Coordinates of C-alpha atoms and ligand atoms in Angstrom, one line a residue:
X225 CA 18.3 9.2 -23.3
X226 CA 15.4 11.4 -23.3
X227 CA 13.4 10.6 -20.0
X228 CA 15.6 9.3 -16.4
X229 CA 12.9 7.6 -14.6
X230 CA 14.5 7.3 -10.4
X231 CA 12.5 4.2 -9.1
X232 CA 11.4 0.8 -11.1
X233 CA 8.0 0.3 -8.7
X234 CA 4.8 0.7 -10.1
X235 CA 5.0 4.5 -10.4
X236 CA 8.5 4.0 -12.4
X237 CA 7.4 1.2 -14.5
X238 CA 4.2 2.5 -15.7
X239 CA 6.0 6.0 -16.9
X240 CA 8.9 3.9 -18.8
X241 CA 6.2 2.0 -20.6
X242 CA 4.0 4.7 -21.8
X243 CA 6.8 6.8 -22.7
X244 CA 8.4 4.3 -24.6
X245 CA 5.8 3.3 -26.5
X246 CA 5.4 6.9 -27.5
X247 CA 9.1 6.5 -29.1
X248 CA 11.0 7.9 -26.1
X249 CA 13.9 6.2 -24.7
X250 CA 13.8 5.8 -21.2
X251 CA 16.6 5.3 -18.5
X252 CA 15.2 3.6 -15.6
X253 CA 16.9 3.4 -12.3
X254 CA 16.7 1.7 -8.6
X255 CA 18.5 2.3 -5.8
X256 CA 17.6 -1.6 -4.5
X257 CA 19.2 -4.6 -6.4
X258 CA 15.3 -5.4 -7.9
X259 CA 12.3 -3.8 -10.2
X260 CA 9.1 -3.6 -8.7
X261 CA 9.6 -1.4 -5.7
X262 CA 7.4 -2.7 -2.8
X263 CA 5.9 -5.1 -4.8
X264 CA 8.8 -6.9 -5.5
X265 CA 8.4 -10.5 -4.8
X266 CA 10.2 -13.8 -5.0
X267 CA 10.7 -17.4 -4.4
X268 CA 11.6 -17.8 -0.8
X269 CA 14.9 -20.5 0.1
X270 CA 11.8 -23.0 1.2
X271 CA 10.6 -22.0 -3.0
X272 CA 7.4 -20.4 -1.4
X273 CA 6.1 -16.9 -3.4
X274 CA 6.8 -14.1 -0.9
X275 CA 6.4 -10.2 -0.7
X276 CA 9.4 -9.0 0.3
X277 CA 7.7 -6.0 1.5
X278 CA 4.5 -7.2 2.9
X279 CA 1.2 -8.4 1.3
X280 CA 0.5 -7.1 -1.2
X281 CA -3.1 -7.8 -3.1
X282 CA -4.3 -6.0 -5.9
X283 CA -7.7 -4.3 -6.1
X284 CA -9.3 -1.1 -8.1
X285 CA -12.5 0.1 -9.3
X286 CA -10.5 1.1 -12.2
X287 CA -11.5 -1.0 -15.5
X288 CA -8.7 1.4 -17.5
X289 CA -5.9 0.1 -15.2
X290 CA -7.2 -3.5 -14.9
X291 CA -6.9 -3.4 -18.6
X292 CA -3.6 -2.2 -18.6
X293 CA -1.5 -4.3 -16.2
X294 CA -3.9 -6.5 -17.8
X295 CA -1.1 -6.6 -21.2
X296 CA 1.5 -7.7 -18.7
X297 CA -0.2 -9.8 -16.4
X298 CA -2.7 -12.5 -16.3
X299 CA -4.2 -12.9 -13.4
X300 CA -5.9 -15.0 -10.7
X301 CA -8.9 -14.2 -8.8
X302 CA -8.8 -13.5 -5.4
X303 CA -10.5 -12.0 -2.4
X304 CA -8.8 -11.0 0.2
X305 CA -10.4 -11.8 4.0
X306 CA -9.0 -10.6 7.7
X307 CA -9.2 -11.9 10.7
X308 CA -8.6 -9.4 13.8
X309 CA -7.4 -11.1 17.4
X310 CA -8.1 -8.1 19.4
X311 CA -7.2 -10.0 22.7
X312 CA -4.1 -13.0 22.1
X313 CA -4.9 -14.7 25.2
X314 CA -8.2 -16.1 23.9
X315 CA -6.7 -16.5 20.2
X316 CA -11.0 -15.5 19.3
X317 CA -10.9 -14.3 16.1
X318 CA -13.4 -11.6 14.3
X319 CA -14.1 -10.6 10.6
X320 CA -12.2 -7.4 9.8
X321 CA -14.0 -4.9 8.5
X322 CA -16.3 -5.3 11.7
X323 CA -19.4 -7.1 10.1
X324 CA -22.9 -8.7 11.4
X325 CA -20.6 -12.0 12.4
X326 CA -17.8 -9.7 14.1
X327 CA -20.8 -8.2 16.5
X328 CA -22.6 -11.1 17.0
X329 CA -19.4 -13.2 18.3
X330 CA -18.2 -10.3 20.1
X331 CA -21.1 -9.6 22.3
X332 CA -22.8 -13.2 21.8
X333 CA -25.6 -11.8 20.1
X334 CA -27.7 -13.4 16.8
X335 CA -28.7 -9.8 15.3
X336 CA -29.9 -9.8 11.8
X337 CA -28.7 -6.7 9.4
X338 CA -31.4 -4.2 11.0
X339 CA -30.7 -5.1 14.3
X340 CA -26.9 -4.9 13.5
X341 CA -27.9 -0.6 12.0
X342 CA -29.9 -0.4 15.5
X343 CA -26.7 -1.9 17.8
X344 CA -24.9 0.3 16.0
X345 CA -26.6 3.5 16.2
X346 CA -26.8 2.6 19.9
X347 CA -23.3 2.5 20.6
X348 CA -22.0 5.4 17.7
X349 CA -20.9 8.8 19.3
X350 CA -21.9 11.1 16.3
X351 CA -18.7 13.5 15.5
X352 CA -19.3 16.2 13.0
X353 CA -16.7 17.4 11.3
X354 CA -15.1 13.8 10.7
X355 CA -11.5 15.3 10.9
X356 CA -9.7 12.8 13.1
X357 CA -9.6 8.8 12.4
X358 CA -10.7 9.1 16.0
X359 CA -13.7 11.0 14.8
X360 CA -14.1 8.5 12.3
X361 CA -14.0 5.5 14.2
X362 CA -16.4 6.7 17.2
X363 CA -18.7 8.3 14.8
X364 CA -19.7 4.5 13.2
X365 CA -18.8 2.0 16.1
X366 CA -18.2 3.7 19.6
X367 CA -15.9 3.5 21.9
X368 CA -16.0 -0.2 22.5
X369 CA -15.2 -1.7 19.3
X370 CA -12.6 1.5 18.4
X371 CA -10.7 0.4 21.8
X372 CA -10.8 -3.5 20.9
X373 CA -9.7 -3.1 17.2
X374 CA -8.2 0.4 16.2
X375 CA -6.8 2.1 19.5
X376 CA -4.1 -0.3 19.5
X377 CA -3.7 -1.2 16.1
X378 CA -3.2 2.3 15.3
X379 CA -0.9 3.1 18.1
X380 CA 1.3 0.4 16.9
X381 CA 1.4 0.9 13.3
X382 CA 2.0 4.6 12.8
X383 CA 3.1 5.4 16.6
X384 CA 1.0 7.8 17.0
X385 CA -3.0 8.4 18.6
X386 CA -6.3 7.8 16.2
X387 CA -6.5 11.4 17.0
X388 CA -3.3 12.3 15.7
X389 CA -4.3 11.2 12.3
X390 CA -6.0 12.3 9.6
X391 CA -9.9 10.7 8.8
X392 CA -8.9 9.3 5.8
X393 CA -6.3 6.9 7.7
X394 CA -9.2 5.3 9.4
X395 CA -11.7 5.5 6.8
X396 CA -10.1 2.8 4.9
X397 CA -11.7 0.5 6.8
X398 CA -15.4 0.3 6.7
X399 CA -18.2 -0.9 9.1
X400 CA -20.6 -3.4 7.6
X401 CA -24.3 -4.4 8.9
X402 CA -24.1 -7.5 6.5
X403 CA -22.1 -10.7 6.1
X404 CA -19.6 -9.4 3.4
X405 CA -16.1 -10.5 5.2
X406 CA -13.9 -9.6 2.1
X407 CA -11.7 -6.4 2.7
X408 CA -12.1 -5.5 0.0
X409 CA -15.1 -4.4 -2.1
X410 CA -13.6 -3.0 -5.6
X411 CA -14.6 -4.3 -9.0
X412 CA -11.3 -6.1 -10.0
X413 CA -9.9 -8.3 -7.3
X414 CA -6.5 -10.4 -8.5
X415 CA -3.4 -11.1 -7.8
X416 CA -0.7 -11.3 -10.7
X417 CA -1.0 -15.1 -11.9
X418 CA 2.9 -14.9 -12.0
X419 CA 3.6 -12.7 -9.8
X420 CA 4.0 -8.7 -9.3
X421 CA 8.0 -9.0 -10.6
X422 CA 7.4 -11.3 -14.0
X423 CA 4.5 -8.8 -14.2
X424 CA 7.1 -5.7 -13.6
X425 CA 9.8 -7.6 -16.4
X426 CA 7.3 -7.6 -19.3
X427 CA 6.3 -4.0 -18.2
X428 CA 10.1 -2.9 -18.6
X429 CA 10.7 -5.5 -21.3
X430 CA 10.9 -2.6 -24.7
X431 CA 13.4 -2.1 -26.9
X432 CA 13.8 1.5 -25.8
X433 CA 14.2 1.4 -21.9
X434 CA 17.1 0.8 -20.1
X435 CA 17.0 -1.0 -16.6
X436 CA 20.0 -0.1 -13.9
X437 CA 19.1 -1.8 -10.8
X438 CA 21.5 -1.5 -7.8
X439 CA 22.2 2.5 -9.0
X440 CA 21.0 5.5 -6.6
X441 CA 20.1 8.8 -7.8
X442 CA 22.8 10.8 -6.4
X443 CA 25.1 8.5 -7.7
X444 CA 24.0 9.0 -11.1
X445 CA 22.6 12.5 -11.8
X446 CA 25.9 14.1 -12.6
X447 CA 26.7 12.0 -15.5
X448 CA 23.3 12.1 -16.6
X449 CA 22.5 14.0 -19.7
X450 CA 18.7 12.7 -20.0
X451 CA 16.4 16.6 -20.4
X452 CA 13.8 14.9 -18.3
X453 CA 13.5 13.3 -15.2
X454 CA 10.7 11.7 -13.4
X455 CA 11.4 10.7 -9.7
X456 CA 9.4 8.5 -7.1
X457 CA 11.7 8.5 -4.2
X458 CA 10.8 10.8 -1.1
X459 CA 10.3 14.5 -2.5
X460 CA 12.0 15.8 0.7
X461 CA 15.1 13.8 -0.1
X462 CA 15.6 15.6 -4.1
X463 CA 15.3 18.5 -2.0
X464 CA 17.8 17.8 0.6
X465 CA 15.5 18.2 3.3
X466 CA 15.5 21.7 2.8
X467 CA 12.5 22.4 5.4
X468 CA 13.2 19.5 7.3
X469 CA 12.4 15.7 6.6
X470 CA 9.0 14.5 5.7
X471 CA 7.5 12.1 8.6
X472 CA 7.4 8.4 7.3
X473 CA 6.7 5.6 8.9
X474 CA 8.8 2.5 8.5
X475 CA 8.3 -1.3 8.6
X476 CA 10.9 -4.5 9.5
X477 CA 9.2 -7.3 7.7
X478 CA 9.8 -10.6 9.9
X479 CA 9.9 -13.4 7.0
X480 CA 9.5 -17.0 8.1
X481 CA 9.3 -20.5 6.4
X482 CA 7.3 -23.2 7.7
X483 CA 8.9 -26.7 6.0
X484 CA 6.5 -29.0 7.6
X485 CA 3.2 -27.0 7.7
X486 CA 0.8 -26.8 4.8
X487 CA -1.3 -23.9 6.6
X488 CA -1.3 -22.0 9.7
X489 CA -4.0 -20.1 9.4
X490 CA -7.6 -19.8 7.9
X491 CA -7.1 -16.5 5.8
X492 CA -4.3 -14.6 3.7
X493 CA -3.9 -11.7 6.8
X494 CA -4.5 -12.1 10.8
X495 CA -4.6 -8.4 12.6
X496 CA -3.3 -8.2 16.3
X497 CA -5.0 -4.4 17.3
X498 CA -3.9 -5.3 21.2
X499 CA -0.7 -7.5 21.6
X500 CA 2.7 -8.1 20.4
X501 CA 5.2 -6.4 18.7
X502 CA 3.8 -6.8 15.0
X503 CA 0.5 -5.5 13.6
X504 CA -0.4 -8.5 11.5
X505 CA 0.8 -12.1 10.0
X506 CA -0.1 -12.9 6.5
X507 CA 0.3 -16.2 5.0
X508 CA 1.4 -15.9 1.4
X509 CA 0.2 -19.0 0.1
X510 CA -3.2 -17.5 0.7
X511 CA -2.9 -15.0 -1.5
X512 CA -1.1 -16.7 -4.3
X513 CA -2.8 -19.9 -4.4
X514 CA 0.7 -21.5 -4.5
X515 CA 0.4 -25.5 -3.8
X516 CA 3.2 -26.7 -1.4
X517 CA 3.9 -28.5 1.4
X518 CA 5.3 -26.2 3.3
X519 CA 3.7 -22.5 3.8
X520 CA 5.6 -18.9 4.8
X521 CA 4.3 -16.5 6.9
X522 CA 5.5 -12.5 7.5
X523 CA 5.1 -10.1 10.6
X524 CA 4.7 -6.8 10.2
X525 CA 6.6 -4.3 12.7
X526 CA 6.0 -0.7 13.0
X527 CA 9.5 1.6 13.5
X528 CA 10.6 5.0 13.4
X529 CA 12.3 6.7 10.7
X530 CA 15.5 6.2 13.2
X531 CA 16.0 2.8 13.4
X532 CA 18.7 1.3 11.6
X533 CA 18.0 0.6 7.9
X534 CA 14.8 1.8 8.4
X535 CA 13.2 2.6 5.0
X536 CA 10.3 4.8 4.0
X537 CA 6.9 2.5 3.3
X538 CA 3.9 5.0 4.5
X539 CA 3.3 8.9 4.6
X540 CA 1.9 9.8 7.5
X541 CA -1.6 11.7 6.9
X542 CA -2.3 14.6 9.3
X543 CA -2.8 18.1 8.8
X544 CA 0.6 19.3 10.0
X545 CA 2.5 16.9 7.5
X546 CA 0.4 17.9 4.6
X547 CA 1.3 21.5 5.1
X548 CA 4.8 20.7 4.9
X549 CA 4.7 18.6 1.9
X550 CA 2.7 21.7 0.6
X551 CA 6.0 23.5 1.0
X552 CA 8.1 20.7 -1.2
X553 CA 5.0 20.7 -3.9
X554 CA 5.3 24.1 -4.5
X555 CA 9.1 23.5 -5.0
X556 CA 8.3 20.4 -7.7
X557 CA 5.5 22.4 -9.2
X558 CA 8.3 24.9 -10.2
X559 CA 10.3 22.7 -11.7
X560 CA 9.9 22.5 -15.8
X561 CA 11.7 19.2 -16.6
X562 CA 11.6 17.0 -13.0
X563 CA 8.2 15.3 -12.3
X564 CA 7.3 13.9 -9.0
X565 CA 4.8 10.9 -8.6
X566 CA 4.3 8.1 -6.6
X567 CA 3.3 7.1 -3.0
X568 CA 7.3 9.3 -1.5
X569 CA 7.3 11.2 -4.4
X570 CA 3.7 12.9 -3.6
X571 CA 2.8 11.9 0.3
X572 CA -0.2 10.2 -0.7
X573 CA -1.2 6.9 1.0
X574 CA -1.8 6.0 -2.3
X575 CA -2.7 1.9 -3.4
X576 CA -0.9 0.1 -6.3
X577 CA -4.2 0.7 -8.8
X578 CA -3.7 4.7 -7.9
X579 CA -0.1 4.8 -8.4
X580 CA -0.8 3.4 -12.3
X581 CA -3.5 5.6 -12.3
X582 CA -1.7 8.6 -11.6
X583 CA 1.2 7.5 -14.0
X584 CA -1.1 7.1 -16.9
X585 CA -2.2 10.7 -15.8
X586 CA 0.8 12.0 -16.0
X587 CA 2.1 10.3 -19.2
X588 CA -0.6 11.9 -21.1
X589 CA -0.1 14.6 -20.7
X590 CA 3.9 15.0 -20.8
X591 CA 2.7 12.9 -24.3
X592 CA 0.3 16.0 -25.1
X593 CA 3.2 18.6 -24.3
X594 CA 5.5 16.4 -26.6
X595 CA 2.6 17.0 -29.2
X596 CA 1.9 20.6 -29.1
X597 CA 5.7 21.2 -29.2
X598 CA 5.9 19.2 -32.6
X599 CA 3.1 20.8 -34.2
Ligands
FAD721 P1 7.7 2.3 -4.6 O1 7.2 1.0 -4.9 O2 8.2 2.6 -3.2 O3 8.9 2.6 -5.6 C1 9.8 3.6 -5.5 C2 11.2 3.1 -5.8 O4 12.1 4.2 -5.9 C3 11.7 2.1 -4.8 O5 12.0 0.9 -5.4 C4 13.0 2.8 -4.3 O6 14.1 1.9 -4.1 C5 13.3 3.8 -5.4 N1 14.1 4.9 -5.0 C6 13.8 5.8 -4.0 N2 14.8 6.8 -3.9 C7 15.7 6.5 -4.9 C8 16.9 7.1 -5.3 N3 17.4 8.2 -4.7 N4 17.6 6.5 -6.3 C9 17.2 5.4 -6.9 N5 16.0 4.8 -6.6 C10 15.3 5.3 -5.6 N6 -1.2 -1.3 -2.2 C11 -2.2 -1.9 -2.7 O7 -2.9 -1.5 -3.7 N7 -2.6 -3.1 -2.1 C12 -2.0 -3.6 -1.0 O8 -2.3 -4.7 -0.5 C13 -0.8 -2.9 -0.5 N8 -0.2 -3.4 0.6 C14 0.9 -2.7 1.0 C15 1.6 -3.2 2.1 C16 2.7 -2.5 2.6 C17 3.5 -3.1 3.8 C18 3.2 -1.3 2.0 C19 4.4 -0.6 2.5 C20 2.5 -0.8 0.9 C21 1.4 -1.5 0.4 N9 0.7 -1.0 -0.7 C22 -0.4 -1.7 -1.2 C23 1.0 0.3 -1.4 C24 2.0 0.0 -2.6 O9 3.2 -0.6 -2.1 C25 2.3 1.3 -3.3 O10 1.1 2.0 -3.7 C26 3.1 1.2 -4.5 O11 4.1 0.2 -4.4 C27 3.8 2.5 -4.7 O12 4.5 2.5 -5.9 P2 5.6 3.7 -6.1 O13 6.3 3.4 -7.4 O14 5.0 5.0 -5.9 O15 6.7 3.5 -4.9
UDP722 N1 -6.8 -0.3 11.2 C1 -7.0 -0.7 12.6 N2 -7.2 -2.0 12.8 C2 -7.3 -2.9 11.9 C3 -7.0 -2.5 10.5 C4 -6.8 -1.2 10.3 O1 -6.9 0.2 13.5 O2 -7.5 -4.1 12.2 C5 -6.5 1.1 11.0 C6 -5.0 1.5 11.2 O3 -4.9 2.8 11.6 C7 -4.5 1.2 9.8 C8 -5.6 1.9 8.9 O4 -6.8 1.5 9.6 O5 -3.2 1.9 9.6 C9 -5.6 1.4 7.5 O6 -5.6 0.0 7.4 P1 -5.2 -0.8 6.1 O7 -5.4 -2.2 6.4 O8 -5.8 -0.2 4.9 O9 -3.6 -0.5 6.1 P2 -2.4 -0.9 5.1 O10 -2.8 -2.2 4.5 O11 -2.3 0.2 4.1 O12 -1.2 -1.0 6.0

């Protein structure tokens, strides 16, 4: 083998394809019994499509990776919309992103766009810098609408204050004066016509890679004799935690059939900022455009690192993390034949389109190195 690759997700599959095709042969191994990483999904026992690790819906502005998975995948349109429920008792439900239609219900108003800009300047609290999400969040809707929508929300999710995190956390999420009530706003908006795993086979289906699913790094690396490795697990695991363990935040995905039930709600994802245990419910069949009788739905609930089983799903973006990760890159940068990449592998709240992005990055130029050497 010339290249072990330590995690089949997106990160994984994209490097064991380009490398391949540039005559390499790959070993590709996965700790979990499944390709795909996180966007593994599967038939559920009531034969429903279902992201084992919650929603996942594709978007990029990135025509070179649409075009890429684009060999792998066809694809079916789709638009992803949110509903927020910022107080369960009333069950009212607002567009997320807050838009002209989130305002108006709110605060039983009938603004048009300019009036919406003028509401809004009203009730902003200008922050300069924008460090915080709580900077970002007052800064473009006040204290009112941050309290009824992200306060909570973001207490829940990462356990941890608006102010504890950085800007860029919050400034996912935009503020919109018109109608628009998709998420998302990105060129390319699909979801795998097949699905993310039958996308993931035909990525990994080559003549020279190898798939090992069900085998973990450690378990694996002595008896190895591959002169390259690229690894997407968490960074401050290869290191053994040497300065202490990398702050994730972890998930428990609460899956649930509904035999009898076509729909249960109007839109693929429904946020709770402000009550219960779980940040949001998405509705797969939403997303999929799967016809069946029945329907299956998944909660979303926050833990720590520490509870049992507990796996790694987000970095945690502030400035005190990001100096220690600092600490680990400058141990990968040294490294001459081990390449890190991927959402552990580089603490980035990275999306799917910027892991692929970031693998065809890297590809290149480990193909351009491979170059130089033979000339
Ligand atoms: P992963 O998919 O995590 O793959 C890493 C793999 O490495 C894992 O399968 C793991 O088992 C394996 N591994 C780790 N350590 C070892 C080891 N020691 N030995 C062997 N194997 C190992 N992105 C979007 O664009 N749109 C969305 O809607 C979206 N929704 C999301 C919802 C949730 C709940 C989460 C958690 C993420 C979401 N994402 C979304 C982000 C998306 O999941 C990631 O960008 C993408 O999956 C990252 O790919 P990756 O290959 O870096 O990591
Ligand atoms: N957020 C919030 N309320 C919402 C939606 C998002 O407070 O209704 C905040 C929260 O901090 C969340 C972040 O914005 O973690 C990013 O949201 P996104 O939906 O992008 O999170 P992801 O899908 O990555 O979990």
């Amino acid at each position: 083998m010339d290249t072990l690759i330590v995690g089949a997700g997106f990160a994984g599959a994209v490097t064991a394809r380009e490398l391949a095709e540039a005559g390499e042969r790959v070993l590709v191994i996965d700790k979990r019994p499944h390709i795909a990483g996180n966007a593994y999904d599967r038939l559920d026992a009531g034969g429903v499509l279902i992201h084992e690790y919650g929603p996942h819906i594709f978007h990029t502005n990135s025509e070179k990776v649409f075009d890429w998975l684009s060999r792998f995948t066809a694809w079916r349109p789709y638009e992803h919309r949110v509903l927020a429920v910022p107080d369960a008792r009333t069950g009212q439900a607002y567009p997320m992103p807050i838009n002209r239609t989130t305002i108006n219900r709110l605060y039983g108003l009938d603004l048009d766009e300019a009036g919406v800009a003028a509401f809004l300047e009203r009730v902003r609290e200008p922050r300069e810098p924008l460090r915080t999400s709580e900077d970002v969040v007052l800064n473009s809707v006040g204290p009112d609408l941050c309290d009824r929508f992200f306060r909570g929300y973001t207490r829940k999710q990462w356990g941890l204050e608006l102010s504890q995190l950085a800007g860029g956390v919050a400034a996912r999420i935009p503020t919109r004066t018109n109608d628009d009530d998709r998420y998302f706003t990105d060129r390319f908006q699909a979801m795998p016509a097949h699905g993310y795993t039958a996308m993931f086979e035909r990525m990994l289906d080559h003549p020279n890679i190898s798939v090992r699913t069900g085998v973990a790094y450690e378990n694996i690396v002595a008896s190895c004799d591959c002169r390259r490795t690229v690894f997407t697990g968490p960074v401050d695991e290869y290191y053994g935690h040497r300065y202490g363990a990398l702050p994730y935040r972890s998930l428990r995905f609460e899956h649930e059939h509904l035999p009898g039930q076509a729909n249960v709600q109007a839109v693929g994802t429904v946020n709770y900022p402000n009550d219960h245990a779980w940040t949001r419910i998405t509705e797969f069949k939403h997303l999929t455009g799967q016809r069946h009788a029945g329907t299956s739905i998944v909660r979303e609930i926050p833990q720590a690192m520490d509870a049992p089983g507990a796996e790694p799903y987000y970095p945690i973006p502030n400035p005190a993390n990001e100096a220690l990760y600092k600490r680990y890159q400058a141990l990968a940068e040294a490294e001459s034949d081990v390449f890190f990449l991927g959402r552990l592998a580089q603490y980035r709240y990275y999306n799917m389109d910027q892991v692929v992005a970031a693998a065809l990055a890297l590809t290149q130029r480990l193909r351009q190195g491979a170059e130089a050497l033979a000339a």
